[in-house]
Amino acid sequence: MELRKLTAGDYEACMALSEYAFQFTMTEDQLERRREEFSKHNVLGVYADGQVGAKLQIIPFQTYIHGRSFEMGGIAGVATWPEYRRKGWVAGLLKYALEEMNRNKQSISFLHPFAFSFYRKYGWETYVEYKKYKLSTSELPAKKQTPGTIKRGNPELAVLKQVYETYAARYNGSLNRDGAWWENSVYIKKGSKRAVYYDEADVPQGYVFYEVKDSKFTIGEMIHLNEEARQGLWTFIANHDSMINEVTLQAPASDMLAFQLDNPRIQQEVVPYFMARIVSVEQFISQYPFASQDSPVQIWLEVEDAYAPWNEGVWELNVAMNGTASIWKKAESEREDQHDQRIRLNIQSLTAVLMGYRRPAEMAQIGRMEGSATAIQALEKAIPHRETYLLDFF
């Protein structure tokens, strides 16, 4: 068994494994398009018996956290041939991937789990969920006249990016999409029909990607920057009422659609979605924009991380009044000090609170971090409030 980076020469073997493991078949055109993407990813594999026995890929992304763009490694395509499973190869690949991302300054990593419990063992934790809606035409929001206009068709990418980037930066964990991602993922997966809402000044304030088929209006992505745009887009959707029986979509977990309906008893489901993991405590926190403080804050973080030993240990975190942070690992001789601002937690819990998915007080209440009340309160005040959301899949 040999663990190593894979190259362009391994492409066909990797695609054969993916098709088998994830039960799909690609056309020749799709295979060629994926070949170009493969060359841009960091693909790691286990070789055994002269073939690729297991593999994963690290996709280079950027993600918004408190309005700032962070380098992120997206783990995808984790697969093993059935005859090689339960040999610990995926564990080895994940540890190798953490080392690679750490070297490449990707301080945070996301993945979509087949089982949350599996990836929690290696340090990833739930960071986002979304609401999934299904509405009949009789349940749709009431049509309202708005001062803006809807333009249906194929808007320029610059228009969509303008709306998306303003919206995505409001959340933690949304992708900072580049042009290639729009072309190769968003346009292909979100629906071929598009409409943009423009306000009276002809400024784009929202859009929807959708499909209408078999009397169903399927929303692949809907974004609105204000209430006017929300009403305008829903009126556009409701104007399809003679063609459709139902509408499906997803929205942030805090979305208030049901509350805004005359009858809030609609079909809705909260879906746990992606997981995140801090790859480097030092790199991540050094970039992290903490909340402004009345006075400087010092907290000791005792972090457990079995799969990324560079994170393991006691860290001194100092947050300045303007929210900038410095952090360094304490020497062995200093770690026994019973500092009253000391908090003990594992990398999963640290990730959940810094991503904004859970608050420090909540995590302390359920035993996911330990520390004095003053230390927990100091961390609570230092972390800004911002919801997590992710509109993409990889």
mmCIF file of C-alpha atoms in Angstrom:
data_model
loop_
_atom_site.group_PDB
_atom_site.id
_atom_site.type_symbol
_atom_site.label_atom_id
_atom_site.label_comp_id
_atom_site.label_asym_id
_atom_site.label_seq_id
_atom_site.Cartn_x
_atom_site.Cartn_y
_atom_site.Cartn_z
ATOM 1 C CA MET A 1 0.000 0.000 0.000
ATOM 2 C CA GLU A 2 1.364 3.402 -1.068
ATOM 3 C CA LEU A 3 -0.113 6.764 -0.120
ATOM 4 C CA ARG A 4 0.691 9.554 -2.601
ATOM 5 C CA LYS A 5 -0.527 12.432 -4.742
ATOM 6 C CA LEU A 6 -2.204 11.349 -7.942
ATOM 7 C CA THR A 7 -1.462 12.796 -11.351
ATOM 8 C CA ALA A 8 -3.173 13.281 -14.704
ATOM 9 C CA GLY A 9 -2.214 9.707 -15.556
ATOM 10 C CA ASP A 10 -4.489 8.482 -12.755
ATOM 11 C CA TYR A 11 -7.550 10.341 -14.046
ATOM 12 C CA GLU A 12 -9.349 7.411 -15.708
ATOM 13 C CA ALA A 13 -8.770 5.183 -12.680
ATOM 14 C CA CYS A 14 -10.151 7.849 -10.336
ATOM 15 C CA MET A 15 -13.240 8.422 -12.483
ATOM 16 C CA ALA A 16 -13.914 4.682 -12.683
ATOM 17 C CA LEU A 17 -13.784 4.497 -8.883
ATOM 18 C CA SER A 18 -16.082 7.524 -8.521
ATOM 19 C CA GLU A 19 -18.643 6.127 -10.963
ATOM 20 C CA TYR A 20 -18.681 2.811 -9.098
ATOM 21 C CA ALA A 21 -18.775 4.262 -5.568
ATOM 22 C CA PHE A 22 -21.325 7.011 -6.229
ATOM 23 C CA GLN A 23 -23.373 5.020 -8.765
ATOM 24 C CA PHE A 24 -23.443 7.346 -11.759
ATOM 25 C CA THR A 25 -22.188 7.272 -15.339
ATOM 26 C CA MET A 26 -20.657 10.207 -17.181
ATOM 27 C CA THR A 27 -20.784 10.930 -20.895
ATOM 28 C CA GLU A 28 -17.610 11.441 -22.908
ATOM 29 C CA ASP A 29 -18.203 15.207 -22.837
ATOM 30 C CA GLN A 30 -18.608 15.178 -19.075
ATOM 31 C CA LEU A 31 -15.449 13.128 -18.644
ATOM 32 C CA GLU A 32 -13.455 15.609 -20.712
ATOM 33 C CA ARG A 33 -14.821 18.558 -18.753
ATOM 34 C CA ARG A 34 -13.983 16.824 -15.483
ATOM 35 C CA ARG A 35 -10.470 16.130 -16.732
ATOM 36 C CA GLU A 36 -9.696 19.856 -16.736
ATOM 37 C CA GLU A 37 -11.125 20.244 -13.228
ATOM 38 C CA PHE A 38 -9.108 17.225 -12.044
ATOM 39 C CA SER A 39 -5.865 18.947 -13.042
ATOM 40 C CA LYS A 40 -6.690 21.907 -10.768
ATOM 41 C CA HIS A 41 -7.456 19.794 -7.692
ATOM 42 C CA ASN A 42 -5.080 18.257 -5.187
ATOM 43 C CA VAL A 43 -5.929 14.550 -5.555
ATOM 44 C CA LEU A 44 -4.596 12.044 -3.024
ATOM 45 C CA GLY A 45 -4.775 8.299 -3.342
ATOM 46 C CA VAL A 46 -3.792 4.918 -1.995
ATOM 47 C CA TYR A 47 -2.145 2.575 -4.484
ATOM 48 C CA ALA A 48 -2.454 -1.165 -3.919
ATOM 49 C CA ASP A 49 -1.963 -4.120 -6.242
ATOM 50 C CA GLY A 50 -0.967 -1.743 -9.012
ATOM 51 C CA GLN A 51 -4.179 0.310 -8.968
ATOM 52 C CA VAL A 52 -5.860 3.214 -7.196
ATOM 53 C CA GLY A 53 -7.602 1.555 -4.259
ATOM 54 C CA ALA A 54 -8.899 4.703 -2.527
ATOM 55 C CA LYS A 55 -8.795 8.422 -3.195
ATOM 56 C CA LEU A 56 -10.043 11.881 -2.305
ATOM 57 C CA GLN A 57 -9.622 15.327 -3.773
ATOM 58 C CA ILE A 58 -9.064 18.738 -2.227
ATOM 59 C CA ILE A 59 -10.788 21.471 -4.218
ATOM 60 C CA PRO A 60 -9.353 24.968 -3.697
ATOM 61 C CA PHE A 61 -12.117 27.376 -2.656
ATOM 62 C CA GLN A 62 -12.543 30.611 -0.788
ATOM 63 C CA THR A 63 -15.298 31.048 1.792
ATOM 64 C CA TYR A 64 -16.790 34.079 3.501
ATOM 65 C CA ILE A 65 -16.458 34.294 7.282
ATOM 66 C CA HIS A 66 -17.733 37.501 8.865
ATOM 67 C CA GLY A 67 -17.404 39.184 5.488
ATOM 68 C CA ARG A 68 -13.769 38.188 5.041
ATOM 69 C CA SER A 69 -12.559 35.662 2.445
ATOM 70 C CA PHE A 70 -10.671 32.623 3.793
ATOM 71 C CA GLU A 71 -8.786 29.977 1.813
ATOM 72 C CA MET A 72 -10.739 26.721 2.153
ATOM 73 C CA GLY A 73 -10.023 23.143 1.141
ATOM 74 C CA GLY A 74 -13.152 21.343 -0.029
ATOM 75 C CA ILE A 75 -12.899 17.585 0.516
ATOM 76 C CA ALA A 76 -14.797 15.654 -2.152
ATOM 77 C CA GLY A 77 -14.869 12.358 -4.016
ATOM 78 C CA VAL A 78 -13.822 10.227 -1.026
ATOM 79 C CA ALA A 79 -14.099 6.657 -2.268
ATOM 80 C CA THR A 80 -12.635 3.161 -1.819
ATOM 81 C CA TRP A 81 -13.137 0.002 -3.852
ATOM 82 C CA PRO A 82 -15.227 -2.409 -1.711
ATOM 83 C CA GLU A 83 -12.498 -5.052 -1.560
ATOM 84 C CA TYR A 84 -10.184 -2.523 0.141
ATOM 85 C CA ARG A 85 -12.594 -1.072 2.671
ATOM 86 C CA ARG A 86 -12.135 -1.116 6.457
ATOM 87 C CA LYS A 87 -8.362 -1.092 6.216
ATOM 88 C CA GLY A 88 -7.984 2.453 7.606
ATOM 89 C CA TRP A 89 -7.085 3.902 4.194
ATOM 90 C CA VAL A 90 -9.596 6.763 4.329
ATOM 91 C CA ALA A 91 -8.289 7.725 7.778
ATOM 92 C CA GLY A 92 -4.797 7.860 6.279
ATOM 93 C CA LEU A 93 -6.020 9.947 3.342
ATOM 94 C CA LEU A 94 -7.812 12.413 5.618
ATOM 95 C CA LYS A 95 -4.711 12.874 7.762
ATOM 96 C CA TYR A 96 -2.626 13.351 4.593
ATOM 97 C CA ALA A 97 -5.215 15.868 3.335
ATOM 98 C CA LEU A 98 -4.966 17.863 6.584
ATOM 99 C CA GLU A 99 -1.190 18.028 6.186
ATOM 100 C CA GLU A 100 -1.569 19.172 2.570
ATOM 101 C CA MET A 101 -4.119 21.857 3.412
ATOM 102 C CA ASN A 102 -1.976 23.083 6.286
ATOM 103 C CA ARG A 103 1.031 23.413 3.956
ATOM 104 C CA ASN A 104 -1.136 25.237 1.404
ATOM 105 C CA LYS A 105 -2.481 27.736 3.979
ATOM 106 C CA GLN A 106 -6.056 26.457 3.636
ATOM 107 C CA SER A 107 -6.958 27.133 7.250
ATOM 108 C CA ILE A 108 -10.516 25.756 7.043
ATOM 109 C CA SER A 109 -11.995 22.709 5.294
ATOM 110 C CA PHE A 110 -15.564 21.765 4.295
ATOM 111 C CA LEU A 111 -17.093 18.473 3.190
ATOM 112 C CA HIS A 112 -20.490 16.895 2.576
ATOM 113 C CA PRO A 113 -20.645 13.747 4.731
ATOM 114 C CA PHE A 114 -22.216 10.416 3.886
ATOM 115 C CA ALA A 115 -22.414 10.043 7.700
ATOM 116 C CA PHE A 116 -21.810 12.863 10.173
ATOM 117 C CA SER A 117 -20.585 10.449 12.849
ATOM 118 C CA PHE A 118 -17.851 9.129 10.558
ATOM 119 C CA TYR A 119 -16.224 12.482 9.859
ATOM 120 C CA ARG A 120 -16.623 13.741 13.413
ATOM 121 C CA LYS A 121 -14.005 11.136 14.366
ATOM 122 C CA TYR A 122 -11.499 13.043 12.227
ATOM 123 C CA GLY A 123 -12.318 16.527 13.474
ATOM 124 C CA TRP A 124 -15.049 17.777 11.145
ATOM 125 C CA GLU A 125 -18.262 19.148 12.658
ATOM 126 C CA THR A 126 -21.679 20.248 11.407
ATOM 127 C CA TYR A 127 -21.576 23.920 10.498
ATOM 128 C CA VAL A 128 -24.679 24.602 8.408
ATOM 129 C CA GLU A 129 -28.251 23.512 7.835
ATOM 130 C CA TYR A 130 -30.997 24.795 5.585
ATOM 131 C CA LYS A 131 -34.776 24.853 5.316
ATOM 132 C CA LYS A 132 -36.358 22.803 2.554
ATOM 133 C CA TYR A 133 -39.819 23.925 1.444
ATOM 134 C CA LYS A 134 -42.578 22.397 -0.659
ATOM 135 C CA LEU A 135 -45.626 24.582 -1.340
ATOM 136 C CA SER A 136 -48.765 24.012 -3.366
ATOM 137 C CA THR A 137 -49.891 26.889 -5.584
ATOM 138 C CA SER A 138 -52.654 27.715 -3.064
ATOM 139 C CA GLU A 139 -49.982 28.193 -0.360
ATOM 140 C CA LEU A 140 -47.741 30.613 -2.282
ATOM 141 C CA PRO A 141 -47.156 34.151 -0.971
ATOM 142 C CA ALA A 142 -49.787 36.616 -2.139
ATOM 143 C CA LYS A 143 -48.975 38.496 -5.324
ATOM 144 C CA LYS A 144 -47.907 42.092 -4.661
ATOM 145 C CA GLN A 145 -47.238 45.026 -6.947
ATOM 146 C CA THR A 146 -43.644 46.232 -6.580
ATOM 147 C CA PRO A 147 -41.945 49.279 -8.122
ATOM 148 C CA GLY A 148 -39.218 47.226 -9.810
ATOM 149 C CA THR A 149 -39.240 44.870 -12.782
ATOM 150 C CA ILE A 150 -38.452 41.248 -13.557
ATOM 151 C CA LYS A 151 -36.223 40.484 -16.521
ATOM 152 C CA ARG A 152 -36.307 36.855 -17.609
ATOM 153 C CA GLY A 153 -33.623 35.293 -19.832
ATOM 154 C CA ASN A 154 -29.839 34.938 -19.584
ATOM 155 C CA PRO A 155 -28.407 37.813 -17.563
ATOM 156 C CA GLU A 156 -24.726 38.652 -17.732
ATOM 157 C CA LEU A 157 -22.558 36.902 -15.185
ATOM 158 C CA ALA A 158 -21.512 40.278 -13.754
ATOM 159 C CA VAL A 159 -25.137 40.962 -12.780
ATOM 160 C CA LEU A 160 -25.548 37.633 -10.981
ATOM 161 C CA LYS A 161 -22.169 37.962 -9.256
ATOM 162 C CA GLN A 162 -23.043 41.430 -8.009
ATOM 163 C CA VAL A 163 -26.170 40.136 -6.282
ATOM 164 C CA TYR A 164 -24.634 36.867 -5.110
ATOM 165 C CA GLU A 165 -21.495 38.384 -3.566
ATOM 166 C CA THR A 166 -23.477 40.962 -1.606
ATOM 167 C CA TYR A 167 -25.759 38.205 -0.316
ATOM 168 C CA ALA A 168 -23.121 35.535 0.356
ATOM 169 C CA ALA A 169 -20.900 37.880 2.375
ATOM 170 C CA ARG A 170 -23.776 38.252 4.857
ATOM 171 C CA TYR A 171 -23.314 34.609 5.911
ATOM 172 C CA ASN A 172 -20.500 32.485 7.272
ATOM 173 C CA GLY A 173 -19.522 29.518 5.140
ATOM 174 C CA SER A 174 -20.830 30.609 1.737
ATOM 175 C CA LEU A 175 -18.491 30.189 -1.219
ATOM 176 C CA ASN A 176 -16.707 33.129 -2.768
ATOM 177 C CA ARG A 177 -17.422 31.858 -6.291
ATOM 178 C CA ASP A 178 -14.999 32.405 -9.151
ATOM 179 C CA GLY A 179 -15.977 32.485 -12.822
ATOM 180 C CA ALA A 180 -15.098 28.846 -13.408
ATOM 181 C CA TRP A 181 -17.370 27.713 -10.565
ATOM 182 C CA TRP A 182 -20.257 29.714 -12.015
ATOM 183 C CA GLU A 183 -19.733 28.178 -15.437
ATOM 184 C CA ASN A 184 -19.028 24.575 -14.404
ATOM 185 C CA SER A 185 -21.279 24.182 -11.381
ATOM 186 C CA VAL A 186 -23.862 26.918 -10.815
ATOM 187 C CA TYR A 187 -25.090 27.209 -14.397
ATOM 188 C CA ILE A 188 -25.194 23.442 -14.847
ATOM 189 C CA LYS A 189 -26.822 22.431 -11.558
ATOM 190 C CA LYS A 190 -29.159 25.269 -10.578
ATOM 191 C CA GLY A 191 -31.611 25.328 -13.490
ATOM 192 C CA SER A 192 -31.462 26.631 -17.047
ATOM 193 C CA LYS A 193 -34.148 29.306 -16.605
ATOM 194 C CA ARG A 194 -33.198 32.585 -14.889
ATOM 195 C CA ALA A 195 -34.899 35.797 -13.870
ATOM 196 C CA VAL A 196 -33.506 38.926 -12.196
ATOM 197 C CA TYR A 197 -35.383 41.505 -10.138
ATOM 198 C CA TYR A 198 -34.309 45.132 -10.753
ATOM 199 C CA ASP A 199 -35.401 48.049 -8.584
ATOM 200 C CA GLU A 200 -36.699 51.395 -9.894
ATOM 201 C CA ALA A 201 -33.113 52.581 -10.460
ATOM 202 C CA ASP A 202 -32.492 49.466 -12.583
ATOM 203 C CA VAL A 203 -30.106 48.010 -9.973
ATOM 204 C CA PRO A 204 -30.295 44.198 -9.609
ATOM 205 C CA GLN A 205 -31.595 43.231 -6.165
ATOM 206 C CA GLY A 206 -32.357 39.534 -6.538
ATOM 207 C CA TYR A 207 -32.530 36.572 -8.898
ATOM 208 C CA VAL A 208 -33.907 33.070 -9.267
ATOM 209 C CA PHE A 209 -32.593 29.991 -11.110
ATOM 210 C CA TYR A 210 -35.410 27.529 -11.809
ATOM 211 C CA GLU A 211 -36.971 24.802 -13.929
ATOM 212 C CA VAL A 212 -40.633 24.280 -14.836
ATOM 213 C CA LYS A 213 -41.396 20.654 -15.631
ATOM 214 C CA ASP A 214 -44.249 18.218 -14.982
ATOM 215 C CA SER A 215 -46.295 21.000 -13.328
ATOM 216 C CA LYS A 216 -43.517 21.619 -10.789
ATOM 217 C CA PHE A 217 -41.573 24.849 -10.273
ATOM 218 C CA THR A 218 -38.177 23.786 -8.918
ATOM 219 C CA ILE A 219 -36.045 26.623 -7.568
ATOM 220 C CA GLY A 220 -32.344 25.849 -7.808
ATOM 221 C CA GLU A 221 -31.290 29.119 -6.217
ATOM 222 C CA MET A 222 -33.172 32.215 -5.115
ATOM 223 C CA ILE A 223 -31.483 35.270 -3.630
ATOM 224 C CA HIS A 224 -33.028 38.590 -2.613
ATOM 225 C CA LEU A 225 -31.186 41.477 -1.025
ATOM 226 C CA ASN A 226 -34.262 43.180 0.412
ATOM 227 C CA GLU A 227 -37.982 42.705 1.017
ATOM 228 C CA GLU A 228 -38.994 44.392 -2.218
ATOM 229 C CA ALA A 229 -36.940 41.926 -4.252
ATOM 230 C CA ARG A 230 -38.349 39.006 -2.246
ATOM 231 C CA GLN A 231 -41.902 40.083 -2.994
ATOM 232 C CA GLY A 232 -41.105 40.732 -6.655
ATOM 233 C CA LEU A 233 -39.562 37.292 -7.147
ATOM 234 C CA TRP A 234 -42.404 35.493 -5.358
ATOM 235 C CA THR A 235 -44.966 37.364 -7.461
ATOM 236 C CA PHE A 236 -43.095 36.240 -10.587
ATOM 237 C CA ILE A 237 -43.186 32.634 -9.320
ATOM 238 C CA ALA A 238 -46.890 32.879 -8.383
ATOM 239 C CA ASN A 239 -47.689 34.116 -11.899
ATOM 240 C CA HIS A 240 -46.932 30.572 -13.057
ATOM 241 C CA ASP A 241 -49.962 29.302 -11.100
ATOM 242 C CA SER A 242 -51.823 28.163 -14.220
ATOM 243 C CA MET A 243 -48.829 25.995 -15.213
ATOM 244 C CA ILE A 244 -47.771 24.411 -11.919
ATOM 245 C CA ASN A 245 -49.066 22.531 -8.885
ATOM 246 C CA GLU A 246 -46.123 22.940 -6.497
ATOM 247 C CA VAL A 247 -42.952 24.898 -5.788
ATOM 248 C CA THR A 248 -39.825 23.559 -4.061
ATOM 249 C CA LEU A 249 -36.816 25.491 -2.782
ATOM 250 C CA GLN A 250 -34.251 25.766 -0.025
ATOM 251 C CA ALA A 251 -33.443 28.773 2.170
ATOM 252 C CA PRO A 252 -31.354 29.722 5.214
ATOM 253 C CA ALA A 253 -32.360 28.032 8.464
ATOM 254 C CA SER A 254 -33.655 31.350 9.835
ATOM 255 C CA ASP A 255 -35.869 32.032 6.818
ATOM 256 C CA MET A 256 -39.286 33.450 7.765
ATOM 257 C CA LEU A 257 -41.341 32.355 4.747
ATOM 258 C CA ALA A 258 -43.883 30.365 6.791
ATOM 259 C CA PHE A 259 -44.430 33.260 9.199
ATOM 260 C CA GLN A 260 -45.135 35.588 6.279
ATOM 261 C CA LEU A 261 -47.847 33.345 4.804
ATOM 262 C CA ASP A 262 -51.546 33.532 5.602
ATOM 263 C CA ASN A 263 -51.397 29.828 6.417
ATOM 264 C CA PRO A 264 -48.003 28.894 7.913
ATOM 265 C CA ARG A 265 -48.819 25.163 7.932
ATOM 266 C CA ILE A 266 -46.684 24.324 4.934
ATOM 267 C CA GLN A 267 -44.306 21.440 4.356
ATOM 268 C CA GLN A 268 -40.866 22.421 5.626
ATOM 269 C CA GLU A 269 -37.848 20.496 6.832
ATOM 270 C CA VAL A 270 -34.566 21.526 8.470
ATOM 271 C CA VAL A 271 -31.732 19.636 6.775
ATOM 272 C CA PRO A 272 -28.220 19.299 8.320
ATOM 273 C CA TYR A 273 -25.936 19.905 5.355
ATOM 274 C CA PHE A 274 -22.138 20.385 5.335
ATOM 275 C CA MET A 275 -19.381 19.934 7.913
ATOM 276 C CA ALA A 276 -16.374 22.181 8.589
ATOM 277 C CA ARG A 277 -13.009 21.727 10.259
ATOM 278 C CA ILE A 278 -10.348 24.200 11.305
ATOM 279 C CA VAL A 279 -7.156 22.927 9.671
ATOM 280 C CA SER A 280 -4.792 25.319 11.448
ATOM 281 C CA VAL A 281 -5.834 27.011 14.683
ATOM 282 C CA GLU A 282 -3.003 29.514 14.344
ATOM 283 C CA GLN A 283 -3.679 30.466 10.710
ATOM 284 C CA PHE A 284 -7.451 30.585 11.106
ATOM 285 C CA ILE A 285 -7.616 32.655 14.279
ATOM 286 C CA SER A 286 -4.907 35.042 13.073
ATOM 287 C CA GLN A 287 -7.236 36.003 10.169
ATOM 288 C CA TYR A 288 -10.479 35.869 12.156
ATOM 289 C CA PRO A 289 -12.305 39.198 12.674
ATOM 290 C CA PHE A 290 -13.473 39.129 16.286
ATOM 291 C CA ALA A 291 -16.006 41.600 17.667
ATOM 292 C CA SER A 292 -14.787 44.962 18.943
ATOM 293 C CA GLN A 293 -14.144 44.950 22.686
ATOM 294 C CA ASP A 294 -14.395 47.515 25.493
ATOM 295 C CA SER A 295 -10.987 46.308 26.665
ATOM 296 C CA PRO A 296 -8.425 43.741 25.458
ATOM 297 C CA VAL A 297 -9.328 40.092 26.062
ATOM 298 C CA GLN A 298 -7.011 37.200 26.855
ATOM 299 C CA ILE A 299 -8.252 33.591 26.738
ATOM 300 C CA TRP A 300 -6.323 30.342 26.945
ATOM 301 C CA LEU A 301 -7.685 27.675 24.600
ATOM 302 C CA GLU A 302 -6.714 24.090 25.442
ATOM 303 C CA VAL A 303 -7.413 22.323 22.156
ATOM 304 C CA GLU A 304 -7.653 18.569 21.516
ATOM 305 C CA ASP A 305 -6.945 17.448 17.941
ATOM 306 C CA ALA A 306 -5.742 13.890 17.428
ATOM 307 C CA TYR A 307 -5.458 14.124 13.619
ATOM 308 C CA ALA A 308 -3.727 17.517 13.327
ATOM 309 C CA PRO A 309 -1.087 17.500 16.074
ATOM 310 C CA TRP A 310 0.029 21.044 15.217
ATOM 311 C CA ASN A 311 -3.291 22.194 16.744
ATOM 312 C CA GLU A 312 -3.009 20.164 19.933
ATOM 313 C CA GLY A 313 -2.027 22.108 23.046
ATOM 314 C CA VAL A 314 -2.702 25.319 24.943
ATOM 315 C CA TRP A 315 -3.016 28.526 22.927
ATOM 316 C CA GLU A 316 -2.958 32.046 24.267
ATOM 317 C CA LEU A 317 -5.532 34.125 22.389
ATOM 318 C CA ASN A 318 -5.398 37.893 22.674
ATOM 319 C CA VAL A 319 -8.170 39.995 21.139
ATOM 320 C CA ALA A 320 -7.513 43.707 20.802
ATOM 321 C CA MET A 321 -10.217 46.328 21.267
ATOM 322 C CA ASN A 322 -10.623 46.608 17.482
ATOM 323 C CA GLY A 323 -11.227 42.852 17.158
ATOM 324 C CA THR A 324 -7.870 41.853 15.688
ATOM 325 C CA ALA A 325 -6.352 38.741 17.235
ATOM 326 C CA SER A 326 -2.964 37.267 17.955
ATOM 327 C CA ILE A 327 -2.438 33.682 19.063
ATOM 328 C CA TRP A 328 0.523 31.511 19.991
ATOM 329 C CA LYS A 329 1.075 28.136 21.583
ATOM 330 C CA LYS A 330 2.162 28.076 25.211
ATOM 331 C CA ALA A 331 5.360 26.289 26.155
ATOM 332 C CA GLU A 332 5.103 22.950 27.996
ATOM 333 C CA SER A 333 6.308 24.571 31.228
ATOM 334 C CA GLU A 334 3.417 27.068 31.145
ATOM 335 C CA ARG A 335 0.562 24.670 30.404
ATOM 336 C CA GLU A 336 -0.145 23.618 33.989
ATOM 337 C CA ASP A 337 -0.957 27.188 34.992
ATOM 338 C CA GLN A 338 -4.587 27.301 36.163
ATOM 339 C CA HIS A 339 -5.395 30.447 34.219
ATOM 340 C CA ASP A 340 -8.894 31.725 35.080
ATOM 341 C CA GLN A 341 -9.564 32.439 31.399
ATOM 342 C CA ARG A 342 -8.795 28.865 30.302
ATOM 343 C CA ILE A 343 -11.232 26.908 28.110
ATOM 344 C CA ARG A 344 -10.888 23.210 27.216
ATOM 345 C CA LEU A 345 -12.481 21.974 23.995
ATOM 346 C CA ASN A 346 -11.835 19.792 20.966
ATOM 347 C CA ILE A 347 -11.316 20.973 17.396
ATOM 348 C CA GLN A 348 -14.928 20.135 16.475
ATOM 349 C CA SER A 349 -16.327 22.442 19.164
ATOM 350 C CA LEU A 350 -13.883 25.218 18.326
ATOM 351 C CA THR A 351 -14.920 24.997 14.680
ATOM 352 C CA ALA A 352 -18.642 25.111 15.498
ATOM 353 C CA VAL A 353 -18.351 28.264 17.609
ATOM 354 C CA LEU A 354 -15.946 30.165 15.359
ATOM 355 C CA MET A 355 -18.045 29.392 12.284
ATOM 356 C CA GLY A 356 -20.999 30.900 14.165
ATOM 357 C CA TYR A 357 -23.091 27.732 14.009
ATOM 358 C CA ARG A 358 -23.199 27.399 17.800
ATOM 359 C CA ARG A 359 -22.503 29.878 20.596
ATOM 360 C CA PRO A 360 -19.910 29.267 23.358
ATOM 361 C CA ALA A 361 -22.585 29.434 26.076
ATOM 362 C CA GLU A 362 -24.610 26.749 24.286
ATOM 363 C CA MET A 363 -21.581 24.493 23.919
ATOM 364 C CA ALA A 364 -20.655 24.908 27.589
ATOM 365 C CA GLN A 365 -24.232 24.077 28.593
ATOM 366 C CA ILE A 366 -24.136 20.712 26.783
ATOM 367 C CA GLY A 367 -20.614 19.859 27.964
ATOM 368 C CA ARG A 368 -18.854 20.467 24.656
ATOM 369 C CA MET A 369 -16.419 22.943 26.257
ATOM 370 C CA GLU A 370 -15.206 23.470 29.802
ATOM 371 C CA GLY A 371 -14.047 26.625 31.501
ATOM 372 C CA SER A 372 -14.917 29.248 34.062
ATOM 373 C CA ALA A 373 -18.036 31.345 33.571
ATOM 374 C CA THR A 374 -15.870 34.424 32.992
ATOM 375 C CA ALA A 375 -13.844 32.663 30.280
ATOM 376 C CA ILE A 376 -16.946 31.377 28.482
ATOM 377 C CA GLN A 377 -18.541 34.823 28.689
ATOM 378 C CA ALA A 378 -15.388 36.475 27.330
ATOM 379 C CA LEU A 379 -15.391 34.137 24.313
ATOM 380 C CA GLU A 380 -19.143 34.657 23.872
ATOM 381 C CA LYS A 381 -18.652 38.430 23.615
ATOM 382 C CA ALA A 382 -15.632 38.101 21.327
ATOM 383 C CA ILE A 383 -17.351 36.059 18.581
ATOM 384 C CA PRO A 384 -19.654 38.122 16.337
ATOM 385 C CA HIS A 385 -23.155 36.849 15.572
ATOM 386 C CA ARG A 386 -23.632 35.730 11.974
ATOM 387 C CA GLU A 387 -25.692 32.911 10.500
ATOM 388 C CA THR A 388 -24.147 30.124 8.431
ATOM 389 C CA TYR A 389 -25.422 29.258 4.969
ATOM 390 C CA LEU A 390 -24.154 27.428 1.895
ATOM 391 C CA LEU A 391 -25.921 27.482 -1.472
ATOM 392 C CA ASP A 392 -23.494 25.131 -3.238
ATOM 393 C CA PHE A 393 -22.618 21.448 -3.317
ATOM 394 C CA PHE A 394 -19.346 19.676 -4.118
#
